[in-house]
mmCIF file of C-alpha atoms in Angstrom:
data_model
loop_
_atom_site.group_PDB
_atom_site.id
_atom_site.type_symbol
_atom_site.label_atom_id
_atom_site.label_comp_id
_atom_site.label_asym_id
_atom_site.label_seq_id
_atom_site.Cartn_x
_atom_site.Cartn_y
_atom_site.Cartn_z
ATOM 1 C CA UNK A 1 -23.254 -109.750 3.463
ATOM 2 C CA UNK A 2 -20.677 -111.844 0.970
ATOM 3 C CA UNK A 3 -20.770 -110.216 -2.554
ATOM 4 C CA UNK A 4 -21.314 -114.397 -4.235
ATOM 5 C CA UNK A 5 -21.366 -113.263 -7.662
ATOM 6 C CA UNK A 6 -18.445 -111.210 -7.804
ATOM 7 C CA UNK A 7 -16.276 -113.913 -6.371
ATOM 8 C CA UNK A 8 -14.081 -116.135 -8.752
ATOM 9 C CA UNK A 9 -14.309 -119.494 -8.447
ATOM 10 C CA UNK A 10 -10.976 -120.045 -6.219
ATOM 11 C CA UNK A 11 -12.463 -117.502 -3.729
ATOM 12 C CA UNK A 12 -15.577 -119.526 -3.943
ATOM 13 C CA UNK A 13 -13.687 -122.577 -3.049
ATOM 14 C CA UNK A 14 -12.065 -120.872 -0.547
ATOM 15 C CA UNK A 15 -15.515 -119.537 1.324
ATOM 16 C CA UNK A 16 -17.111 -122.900 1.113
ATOM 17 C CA UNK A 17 -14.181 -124.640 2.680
ATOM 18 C CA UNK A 18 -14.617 -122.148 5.622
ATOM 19 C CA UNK A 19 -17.761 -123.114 5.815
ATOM 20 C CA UNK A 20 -16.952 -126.888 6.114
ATOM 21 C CA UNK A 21 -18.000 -127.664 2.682
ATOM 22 C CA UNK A 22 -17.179 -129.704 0.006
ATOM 23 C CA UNK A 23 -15.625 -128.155 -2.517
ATOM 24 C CA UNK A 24 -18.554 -129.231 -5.369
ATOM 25 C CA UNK A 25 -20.883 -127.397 -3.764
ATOM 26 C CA UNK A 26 -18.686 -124.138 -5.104
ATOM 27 C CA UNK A 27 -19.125 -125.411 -8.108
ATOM 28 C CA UNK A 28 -22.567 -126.187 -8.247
ATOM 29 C CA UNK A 29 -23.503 -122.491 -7.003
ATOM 30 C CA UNK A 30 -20.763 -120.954 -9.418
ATOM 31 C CA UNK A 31 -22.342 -123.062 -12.198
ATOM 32 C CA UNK A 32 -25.785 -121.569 -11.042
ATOM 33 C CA UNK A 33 -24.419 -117.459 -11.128
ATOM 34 C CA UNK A 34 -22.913 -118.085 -14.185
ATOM 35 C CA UNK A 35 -23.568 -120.711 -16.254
ATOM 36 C CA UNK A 36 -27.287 -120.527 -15.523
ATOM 37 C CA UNK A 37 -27.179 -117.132 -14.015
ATOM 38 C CA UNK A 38 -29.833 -117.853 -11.442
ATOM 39 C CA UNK A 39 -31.648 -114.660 -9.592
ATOM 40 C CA UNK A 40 -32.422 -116.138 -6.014
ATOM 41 C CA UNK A 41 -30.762 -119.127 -3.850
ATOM 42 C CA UNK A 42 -33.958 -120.674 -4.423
ATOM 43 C CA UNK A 43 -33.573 -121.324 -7.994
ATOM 44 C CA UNK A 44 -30.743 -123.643 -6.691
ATOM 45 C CA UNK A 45 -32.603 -126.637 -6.850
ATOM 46 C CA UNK A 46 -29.998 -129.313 -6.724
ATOM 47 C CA UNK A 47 -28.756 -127.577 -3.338
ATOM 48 C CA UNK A 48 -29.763 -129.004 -0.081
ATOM 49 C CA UNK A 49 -32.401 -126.329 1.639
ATOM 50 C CA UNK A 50 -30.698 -126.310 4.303
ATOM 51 C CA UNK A 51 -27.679 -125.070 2.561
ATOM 52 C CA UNK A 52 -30.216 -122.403 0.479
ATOM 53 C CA UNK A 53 -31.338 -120.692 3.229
ATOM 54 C CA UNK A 54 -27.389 -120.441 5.290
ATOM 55 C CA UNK A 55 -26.211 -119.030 1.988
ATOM 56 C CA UNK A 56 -29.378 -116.508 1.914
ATOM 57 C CA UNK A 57 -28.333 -115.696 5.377
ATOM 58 C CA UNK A 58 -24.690 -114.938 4.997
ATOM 59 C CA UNK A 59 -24.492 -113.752 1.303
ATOM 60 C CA UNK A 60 -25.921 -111.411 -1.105
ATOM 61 C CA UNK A 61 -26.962 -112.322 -4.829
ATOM 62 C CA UNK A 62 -26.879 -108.962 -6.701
ATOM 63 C CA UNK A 63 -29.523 -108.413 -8.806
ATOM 64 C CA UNK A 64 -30.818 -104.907 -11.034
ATOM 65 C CA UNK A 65 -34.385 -103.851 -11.509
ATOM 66 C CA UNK A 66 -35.679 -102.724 -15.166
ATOM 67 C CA UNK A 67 -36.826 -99.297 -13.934
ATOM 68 C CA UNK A 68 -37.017 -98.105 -17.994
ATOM 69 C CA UNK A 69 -36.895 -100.226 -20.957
ATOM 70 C CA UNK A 70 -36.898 -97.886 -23.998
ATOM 71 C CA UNK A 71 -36.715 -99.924 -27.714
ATOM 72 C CA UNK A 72 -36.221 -98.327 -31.081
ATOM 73 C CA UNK A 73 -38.829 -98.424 -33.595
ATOM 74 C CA UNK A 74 -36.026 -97.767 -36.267
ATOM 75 C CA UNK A 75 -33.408 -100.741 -35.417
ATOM 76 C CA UNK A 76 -34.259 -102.861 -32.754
ATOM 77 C CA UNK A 77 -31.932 -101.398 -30.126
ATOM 78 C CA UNK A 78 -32.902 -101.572 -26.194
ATOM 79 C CA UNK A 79 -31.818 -98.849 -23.851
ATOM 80 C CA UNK A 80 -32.252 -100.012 -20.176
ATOM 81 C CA UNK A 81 -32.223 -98.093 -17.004
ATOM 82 C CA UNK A 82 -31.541 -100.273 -14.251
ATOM 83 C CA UNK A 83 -32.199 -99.462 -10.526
ATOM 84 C CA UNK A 84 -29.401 -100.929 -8.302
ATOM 85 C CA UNK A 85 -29.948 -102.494 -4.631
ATOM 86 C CA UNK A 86 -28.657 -98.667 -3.549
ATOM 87 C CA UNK A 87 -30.983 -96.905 -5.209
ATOM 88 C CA UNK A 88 -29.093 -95.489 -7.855
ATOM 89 C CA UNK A 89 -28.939 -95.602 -11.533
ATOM 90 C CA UNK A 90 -26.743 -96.838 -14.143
ATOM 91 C CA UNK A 91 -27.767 -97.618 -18.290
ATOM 92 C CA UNK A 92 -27.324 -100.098 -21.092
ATOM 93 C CA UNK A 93 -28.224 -100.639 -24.726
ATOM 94 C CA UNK A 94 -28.388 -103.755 -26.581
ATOM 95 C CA UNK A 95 -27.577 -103.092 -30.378
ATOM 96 C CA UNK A 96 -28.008 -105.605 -32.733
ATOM 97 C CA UNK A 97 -26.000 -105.906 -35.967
ATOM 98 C CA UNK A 98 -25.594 -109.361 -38.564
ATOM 99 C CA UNK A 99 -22.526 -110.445 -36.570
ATOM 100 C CA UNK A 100 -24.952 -110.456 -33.437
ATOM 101 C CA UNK A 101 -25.714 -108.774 -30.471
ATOM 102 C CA UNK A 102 -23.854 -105.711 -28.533
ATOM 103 C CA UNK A 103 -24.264 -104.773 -25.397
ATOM 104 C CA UNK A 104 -22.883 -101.438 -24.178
ATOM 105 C CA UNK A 105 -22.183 -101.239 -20.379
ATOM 106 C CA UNK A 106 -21.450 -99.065 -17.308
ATOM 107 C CA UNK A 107 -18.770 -99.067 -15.009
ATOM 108 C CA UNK A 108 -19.445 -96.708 -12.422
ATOM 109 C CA UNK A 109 -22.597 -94.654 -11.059
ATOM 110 C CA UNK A 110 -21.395 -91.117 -12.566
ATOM 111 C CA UNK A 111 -18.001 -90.403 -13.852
ATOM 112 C CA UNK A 112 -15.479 -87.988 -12.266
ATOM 113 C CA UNK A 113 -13.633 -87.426 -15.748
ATOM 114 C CA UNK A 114 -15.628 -84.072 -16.557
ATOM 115 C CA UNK A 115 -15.436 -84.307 -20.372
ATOM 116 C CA UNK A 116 -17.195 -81.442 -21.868
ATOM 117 C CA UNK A 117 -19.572 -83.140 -24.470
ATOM 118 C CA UNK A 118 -20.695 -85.940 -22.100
ATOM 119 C CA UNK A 119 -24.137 -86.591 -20.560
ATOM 120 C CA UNK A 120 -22.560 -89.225 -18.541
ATOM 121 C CA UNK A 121 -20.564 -86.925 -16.403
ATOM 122 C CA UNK A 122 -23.307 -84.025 -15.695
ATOM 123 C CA UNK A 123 -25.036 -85.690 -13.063
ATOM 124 C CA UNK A 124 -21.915 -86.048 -10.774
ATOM 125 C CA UNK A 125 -20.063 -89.274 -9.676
ATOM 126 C CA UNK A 126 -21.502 -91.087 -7.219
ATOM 127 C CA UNK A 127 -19.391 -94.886 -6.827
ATOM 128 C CA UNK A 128 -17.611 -97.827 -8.291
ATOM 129 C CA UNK A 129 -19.711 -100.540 -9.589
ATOM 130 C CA UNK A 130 -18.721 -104.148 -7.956
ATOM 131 C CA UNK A 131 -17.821 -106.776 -10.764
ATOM 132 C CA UNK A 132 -21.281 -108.326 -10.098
ATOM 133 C CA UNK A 133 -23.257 -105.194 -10.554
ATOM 134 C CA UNK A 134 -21.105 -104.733 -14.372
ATOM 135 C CA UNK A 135 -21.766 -108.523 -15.049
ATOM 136 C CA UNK A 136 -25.670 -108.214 -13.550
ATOM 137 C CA UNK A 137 -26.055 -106.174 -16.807
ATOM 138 C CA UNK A 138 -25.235 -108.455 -19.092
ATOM 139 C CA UNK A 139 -26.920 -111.292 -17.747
ATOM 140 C CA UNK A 140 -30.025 -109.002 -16.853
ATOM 141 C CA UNK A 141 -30.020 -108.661 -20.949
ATOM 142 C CA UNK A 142 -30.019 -111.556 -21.851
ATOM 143 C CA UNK A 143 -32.758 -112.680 -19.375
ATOM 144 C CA UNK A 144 -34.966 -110.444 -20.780
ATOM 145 C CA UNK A 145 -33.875 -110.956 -24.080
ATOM 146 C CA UNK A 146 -34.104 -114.601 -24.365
ATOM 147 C CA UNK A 147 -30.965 -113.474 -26.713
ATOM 148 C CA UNK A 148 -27.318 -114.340 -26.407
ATOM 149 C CA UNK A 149 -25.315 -111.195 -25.653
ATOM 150 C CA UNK A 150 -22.176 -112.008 -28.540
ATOM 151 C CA UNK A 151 -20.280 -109.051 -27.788
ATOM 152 C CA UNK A 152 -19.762 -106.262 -25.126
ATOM 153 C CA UNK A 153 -18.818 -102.875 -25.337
ATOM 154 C CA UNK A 154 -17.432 -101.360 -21.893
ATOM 155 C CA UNK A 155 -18.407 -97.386 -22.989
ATOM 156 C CA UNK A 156 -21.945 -96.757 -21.092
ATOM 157 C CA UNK A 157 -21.603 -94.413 -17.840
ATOM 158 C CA UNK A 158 -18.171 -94.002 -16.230
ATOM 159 C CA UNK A 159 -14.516 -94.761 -16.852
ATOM 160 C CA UNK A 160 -13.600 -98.008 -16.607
ATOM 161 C CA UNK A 161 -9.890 -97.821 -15.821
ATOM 162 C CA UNK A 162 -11.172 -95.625 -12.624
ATOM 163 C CA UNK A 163 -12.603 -98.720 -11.444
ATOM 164 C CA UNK A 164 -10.010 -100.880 -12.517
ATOM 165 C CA UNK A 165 -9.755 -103.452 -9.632
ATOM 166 C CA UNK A 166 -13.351 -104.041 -10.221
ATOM 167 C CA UNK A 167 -13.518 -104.397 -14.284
ATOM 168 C CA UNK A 168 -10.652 -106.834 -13.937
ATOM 169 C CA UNK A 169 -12.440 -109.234 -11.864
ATOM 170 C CA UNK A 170 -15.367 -109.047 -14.443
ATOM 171 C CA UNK A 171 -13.122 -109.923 -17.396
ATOM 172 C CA UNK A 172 -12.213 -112.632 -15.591
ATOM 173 C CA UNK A 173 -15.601 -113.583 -14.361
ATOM 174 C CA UNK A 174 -17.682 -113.023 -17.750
ATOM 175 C CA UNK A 175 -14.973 -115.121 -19.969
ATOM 176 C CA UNK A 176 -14.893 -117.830 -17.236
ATOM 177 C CA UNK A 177 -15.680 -121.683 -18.942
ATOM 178 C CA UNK A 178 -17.672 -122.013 -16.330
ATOM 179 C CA UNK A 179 -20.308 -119.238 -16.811
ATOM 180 C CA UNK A 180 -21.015 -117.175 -19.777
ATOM 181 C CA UNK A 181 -17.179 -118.164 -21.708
ATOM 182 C CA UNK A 182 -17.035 -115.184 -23.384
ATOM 183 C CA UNK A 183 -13.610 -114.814 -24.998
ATOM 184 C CA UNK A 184 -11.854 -111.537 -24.797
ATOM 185 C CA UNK A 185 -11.643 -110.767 -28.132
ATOM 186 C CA UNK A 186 -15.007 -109.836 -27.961
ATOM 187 C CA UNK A 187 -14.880 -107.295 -25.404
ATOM 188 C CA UNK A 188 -14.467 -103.523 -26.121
ATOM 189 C CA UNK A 189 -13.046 -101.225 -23.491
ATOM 190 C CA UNK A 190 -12.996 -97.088 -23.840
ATOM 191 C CA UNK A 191 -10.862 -95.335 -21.945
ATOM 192 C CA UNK A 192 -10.376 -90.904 -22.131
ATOM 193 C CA UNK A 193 -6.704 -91.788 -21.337
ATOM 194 C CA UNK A 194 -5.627 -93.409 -17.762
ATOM 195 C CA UNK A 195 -2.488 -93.904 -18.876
ATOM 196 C CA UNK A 196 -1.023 -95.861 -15.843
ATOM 197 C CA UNK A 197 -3.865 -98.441 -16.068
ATOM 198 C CA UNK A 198 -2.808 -98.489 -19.990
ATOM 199 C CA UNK A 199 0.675 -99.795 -19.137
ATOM 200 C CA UNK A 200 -0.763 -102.375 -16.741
ATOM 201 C CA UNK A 201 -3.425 -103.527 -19.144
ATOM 202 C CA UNK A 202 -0.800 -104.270 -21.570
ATOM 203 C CA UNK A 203 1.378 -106.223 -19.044
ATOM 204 C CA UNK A 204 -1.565 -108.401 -18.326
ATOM 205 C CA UNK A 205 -1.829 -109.129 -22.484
ATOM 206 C CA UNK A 206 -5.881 -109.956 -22.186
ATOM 207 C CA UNK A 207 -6.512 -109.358 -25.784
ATOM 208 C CA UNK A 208 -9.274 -107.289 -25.457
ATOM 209 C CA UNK A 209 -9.759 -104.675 -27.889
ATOM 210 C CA UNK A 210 -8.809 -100.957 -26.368
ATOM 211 C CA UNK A 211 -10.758 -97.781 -27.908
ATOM 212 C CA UNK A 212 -9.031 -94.515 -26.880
ATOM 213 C CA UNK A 213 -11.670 -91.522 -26.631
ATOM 214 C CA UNK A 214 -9.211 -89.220 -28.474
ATOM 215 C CA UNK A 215 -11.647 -86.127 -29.791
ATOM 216 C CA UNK A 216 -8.856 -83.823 -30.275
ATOM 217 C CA UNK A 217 -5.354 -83.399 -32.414
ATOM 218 C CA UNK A 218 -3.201 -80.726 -29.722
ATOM 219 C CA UNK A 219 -3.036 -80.898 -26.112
ATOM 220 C CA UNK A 220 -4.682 -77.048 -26.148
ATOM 221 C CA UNK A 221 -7.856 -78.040 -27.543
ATOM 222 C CA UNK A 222 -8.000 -81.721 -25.932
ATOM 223 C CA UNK A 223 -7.739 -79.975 -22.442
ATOM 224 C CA UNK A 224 -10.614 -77.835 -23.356
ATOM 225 C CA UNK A 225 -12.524 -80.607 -23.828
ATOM 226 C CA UNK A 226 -11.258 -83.227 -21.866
ATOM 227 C CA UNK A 227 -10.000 -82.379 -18.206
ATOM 228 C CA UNK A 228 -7.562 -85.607 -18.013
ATOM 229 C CA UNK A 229 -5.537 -84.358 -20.871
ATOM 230 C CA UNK A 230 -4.135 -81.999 -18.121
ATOM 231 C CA UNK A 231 -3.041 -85.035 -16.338
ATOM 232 C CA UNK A 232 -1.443 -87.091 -19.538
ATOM 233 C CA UNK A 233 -0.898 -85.269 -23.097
ATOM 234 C CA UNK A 234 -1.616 -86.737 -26.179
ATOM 235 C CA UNK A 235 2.505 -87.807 -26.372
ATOM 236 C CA UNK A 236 2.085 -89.653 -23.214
ATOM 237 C CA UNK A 237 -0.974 -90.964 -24.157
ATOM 238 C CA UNK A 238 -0.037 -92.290 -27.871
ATOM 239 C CA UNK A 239 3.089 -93.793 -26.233
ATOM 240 C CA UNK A 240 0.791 -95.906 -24.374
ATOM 241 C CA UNK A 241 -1.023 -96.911 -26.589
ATOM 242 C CA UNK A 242 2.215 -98.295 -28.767
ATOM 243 C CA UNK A 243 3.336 -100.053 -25.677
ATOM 244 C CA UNK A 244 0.206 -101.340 -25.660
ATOM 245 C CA UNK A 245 0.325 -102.676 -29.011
ATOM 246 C CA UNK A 246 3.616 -103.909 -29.266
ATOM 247 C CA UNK A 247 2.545 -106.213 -25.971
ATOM 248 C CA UNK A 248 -0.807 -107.567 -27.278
ATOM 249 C CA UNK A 249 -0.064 -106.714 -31.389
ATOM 250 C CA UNK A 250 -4.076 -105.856 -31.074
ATOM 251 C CA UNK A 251 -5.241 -102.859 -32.802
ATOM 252 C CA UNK A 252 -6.624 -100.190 -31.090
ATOM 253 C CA UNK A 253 -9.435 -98.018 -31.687
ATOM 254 C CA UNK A 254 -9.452 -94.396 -31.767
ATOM 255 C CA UNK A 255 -12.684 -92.818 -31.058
ATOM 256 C CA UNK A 256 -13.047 -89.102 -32.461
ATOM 257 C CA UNK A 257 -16.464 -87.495 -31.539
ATOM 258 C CA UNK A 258 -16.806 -84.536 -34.290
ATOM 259 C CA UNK A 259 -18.125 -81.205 -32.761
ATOM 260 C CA UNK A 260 -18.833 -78.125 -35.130
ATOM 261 C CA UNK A 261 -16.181 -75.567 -35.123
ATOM 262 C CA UNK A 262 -14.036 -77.519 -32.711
ATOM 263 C CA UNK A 263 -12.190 -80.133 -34.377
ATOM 264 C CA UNK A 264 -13.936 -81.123 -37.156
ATOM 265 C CA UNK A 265 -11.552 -78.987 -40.031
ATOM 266 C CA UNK A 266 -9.536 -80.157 -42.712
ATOM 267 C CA UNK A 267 -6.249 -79.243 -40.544
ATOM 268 C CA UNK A 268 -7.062 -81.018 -37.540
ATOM 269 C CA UNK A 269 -7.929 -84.215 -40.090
ATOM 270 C CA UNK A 270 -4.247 -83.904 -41.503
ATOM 271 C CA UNK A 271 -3.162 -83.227 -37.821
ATOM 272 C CA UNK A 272 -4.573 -86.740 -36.600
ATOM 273 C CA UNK A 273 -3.394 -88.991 -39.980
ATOM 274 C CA UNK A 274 0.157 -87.461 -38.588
ATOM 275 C CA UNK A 275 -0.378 -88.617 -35.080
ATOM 276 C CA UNK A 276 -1.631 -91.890 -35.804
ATOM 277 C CA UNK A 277 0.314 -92.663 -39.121
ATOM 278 C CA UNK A 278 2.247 -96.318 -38.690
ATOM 279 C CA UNK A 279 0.156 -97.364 -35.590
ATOM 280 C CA UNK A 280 -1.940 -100.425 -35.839
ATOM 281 C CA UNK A 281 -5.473 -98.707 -35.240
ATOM 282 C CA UNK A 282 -8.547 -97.713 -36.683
ATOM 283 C CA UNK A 283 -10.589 -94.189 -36.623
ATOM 284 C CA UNK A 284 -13.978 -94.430 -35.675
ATOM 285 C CA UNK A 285 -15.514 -91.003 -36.218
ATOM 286 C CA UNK A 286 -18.629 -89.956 -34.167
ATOM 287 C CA UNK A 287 -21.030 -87.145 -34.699
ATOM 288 C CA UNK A 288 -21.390 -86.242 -31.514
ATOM 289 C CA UNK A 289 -24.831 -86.606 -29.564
ATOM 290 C CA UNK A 290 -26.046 -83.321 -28.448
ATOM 291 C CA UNK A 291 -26.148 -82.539 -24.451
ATOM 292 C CA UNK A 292 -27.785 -79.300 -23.574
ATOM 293 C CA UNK A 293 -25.451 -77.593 -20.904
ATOM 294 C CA UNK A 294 -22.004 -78.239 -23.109
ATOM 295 C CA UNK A 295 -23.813 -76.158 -26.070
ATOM 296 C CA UNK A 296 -21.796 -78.729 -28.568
ATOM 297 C CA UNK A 297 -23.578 -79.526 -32.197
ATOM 298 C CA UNK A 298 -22.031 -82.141 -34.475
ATOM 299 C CA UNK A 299 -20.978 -81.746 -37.396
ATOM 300 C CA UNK A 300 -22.868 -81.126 -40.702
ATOM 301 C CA UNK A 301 -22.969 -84.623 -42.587
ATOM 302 C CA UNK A 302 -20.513 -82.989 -45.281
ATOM 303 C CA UNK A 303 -18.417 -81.836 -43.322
ATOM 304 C CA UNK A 304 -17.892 -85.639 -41.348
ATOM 305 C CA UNK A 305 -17.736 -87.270 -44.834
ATOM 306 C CA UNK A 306 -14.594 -84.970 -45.875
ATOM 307 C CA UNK A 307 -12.863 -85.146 -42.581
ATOM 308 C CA UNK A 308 -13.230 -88.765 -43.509
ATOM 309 C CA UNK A 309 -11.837 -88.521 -46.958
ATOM 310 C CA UNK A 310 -9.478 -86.357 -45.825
ATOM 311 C CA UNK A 311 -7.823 -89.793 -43.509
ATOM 312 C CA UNK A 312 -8.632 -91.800 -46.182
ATOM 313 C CA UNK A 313 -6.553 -90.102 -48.707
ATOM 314 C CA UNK A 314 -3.190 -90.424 -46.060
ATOM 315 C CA UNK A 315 -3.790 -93.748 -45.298
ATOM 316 C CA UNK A 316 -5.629 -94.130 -42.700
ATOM 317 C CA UNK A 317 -8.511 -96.956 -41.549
ATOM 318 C CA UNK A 318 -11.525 -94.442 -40.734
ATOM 319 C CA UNK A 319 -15.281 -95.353 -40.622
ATOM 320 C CA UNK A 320 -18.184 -93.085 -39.636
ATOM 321 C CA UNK A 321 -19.889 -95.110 -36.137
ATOM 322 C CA UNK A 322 -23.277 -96.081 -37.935
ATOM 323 C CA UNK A 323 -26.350 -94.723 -35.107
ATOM 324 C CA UNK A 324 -28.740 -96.744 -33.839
ATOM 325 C CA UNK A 325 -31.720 -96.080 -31.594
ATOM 326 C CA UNK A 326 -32.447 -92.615 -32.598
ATOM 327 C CA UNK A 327 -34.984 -92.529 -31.986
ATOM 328 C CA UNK A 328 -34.575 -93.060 -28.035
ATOM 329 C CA UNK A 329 -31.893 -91.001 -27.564
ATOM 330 C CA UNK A 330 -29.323 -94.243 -27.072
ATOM 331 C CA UNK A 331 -26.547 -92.700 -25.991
ATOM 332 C CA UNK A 332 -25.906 -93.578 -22.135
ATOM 333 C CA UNK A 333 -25.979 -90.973 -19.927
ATOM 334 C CA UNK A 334 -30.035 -89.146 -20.215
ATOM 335 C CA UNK A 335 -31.976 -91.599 -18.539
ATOM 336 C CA UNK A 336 -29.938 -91.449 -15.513
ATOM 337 C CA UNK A 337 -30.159 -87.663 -15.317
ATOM 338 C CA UNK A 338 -33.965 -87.883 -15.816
ATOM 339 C CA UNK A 339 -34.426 -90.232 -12.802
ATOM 340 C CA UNK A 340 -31.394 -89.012 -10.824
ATOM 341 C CA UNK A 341 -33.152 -85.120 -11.305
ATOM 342 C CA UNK A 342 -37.143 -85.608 -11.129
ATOM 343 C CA UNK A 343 -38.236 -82.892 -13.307
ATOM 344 C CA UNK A 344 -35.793 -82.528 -15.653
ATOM 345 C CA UNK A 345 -36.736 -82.643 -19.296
#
């Protein structure tokens, strides 16, 4: 069956013409995925049914199923489990600030990157997400919603430059004119460090914003916590990010998830102004959530507030991440493990 949704509109072209088509009809059922972002072929009213039912036959719309809609009684936010066509389970959460609404999204079913203080990690990696199953989330938002989705955060469960193939074609699908014209600049993707696909990203100058899951100041205690340091040190990784700079001049943001007794002292505060100091970028410091098998606590709220200060005083652009949906436990990564492992608390 023909994956419809996570085809561009060229390769669209290109399917109906093999199908003796004209080429409006592409454009019609693009214009229906996208702009419309129709569930079923038979939503395609303007279609001949004829036409319906040989697309039903050949191709595959991809669609998610709500399996747990959790909303916070504190801020409004929406954490969704969504059952795939496979079976399996992936998350989202819609946060909503003044500027609009956020939506944070997976990439992959699991994630193979083993960092210490993740949920999203513990249950194993399973597969790559296709582009439509990444885009299904946002438009599965928004349908039940009724709310435009403003901007989009690529940081829910897995990496996405492990799937990189696949997250390109949904950049290029979700800012399309023809569907949901979502520029760029709007879209946030996290990365732990793939440093090749950092390079390439850069070459390819799509002016999204790049966060860079940092957590650590020395390649001893980064390794600790975050297996792909092994792979690429910090130097590697920081020269990356300044190609990566220098080709887009976008700032990137560093992500720092404080953990008690790890790196959360005044040294390793001093130790990351030094790293950073004359890069275009801003420190977003995160107490981190609590999982139960890493054993991690964040940091006291005094202690966060003066390794704050502490980047402040040199110079450096650092804000504490604001939480929302507390009181759901928000952060992707749980809800998968509870339905992936019946039982589990």
């Amino acid at each position: 069956m023909i994956d419809l949704k996570s085809m561009v509109l060229p390769e669209m072209e290109e399917y109906f013409r093999s199908l003796d088509l004209p080429r409006f009809r592409s454009k019609q059922v693009f214009s229906w995925l996208h702009e419309k972002r129709a569930a079923s072929f038979d939503e395609m009213t303007n279609l001949p049914l004829s036409l319906r039912q040989q697309l039903a036959e050949q191709c595959t719309l991809t669609t998610l199923v709500i399996e747990r809609k959790l909303v916070s009684q504190l801020d409004g936010t929406i954490k969704y489990l969504y059952r795939l066509p496979d079976g399996n389970h992936i998350e989202s959460v819609l946060m909503r600030y003044e500027h609009g609404n956020s939506l944070c999204i997976s990439s992959q079913v699991g994630c193979k990157m083993g960092c210490a203080f993740c949920a999203s990690t513990k249950a194993g990696f399973v597969r790559n997400l296709t582009p439509s199953e990444i885009l299904e989330q946002v438009y599965m938002a928004g349908r039940d919603t009724g709310e435009k989705i403003s901007n989009i955060v690529m940081m829910g469960i897995g990496e996405p430059l492990d799937n990189y193939e696949n997250v390109l074609r949904f950049l290029e699908l979700v800012s399309d004119p023809n569907g949901l014209n979502l520029s760029h600049r709007h879209i946030s993707l996290s990365t732990c460090g793939v440093v090749d696909k950092i390079y390439d990203l850069a070459d390819r100058d799509l002016q999204i914003t790049l966060s860079i899951s940092l957590h650590a100041t020395t390649d001893s205690t980064r390794g600790e916590i975050m297996p792909i340091n092994r792979r690429w040190g910090i130097k590697e990784l920081l020269d990356a990010c300044r190609y990566y700079t220098d080709k887009t001049h976008r700032r990137i943001s560093y992500e720092y998830a404080l953990i008690a007794g790890v790196n959360d002292s005044r040294k390793q505060a001093e130790e990351l102004a030094a790293l950073l100091k004359g890069m275009l970028c801003h420190i977003n410091l995160i107490p981190v959530n609590y999982v139960r098998e890493a054993g991690y606590e964040k940091s006291g709220k005094g202690q966060i507030y003066a390794f704050q200060k502490a980047l402040n005083d040199r110079g450096m652009n650092a804000t504490v991440r604001r939480t929302l949906g507390a009181d759901i436990n928000a952060a992707c990564g749980q809800l998968r493990r509870e339905a992936e492992e019946p039982g589990r608390e």
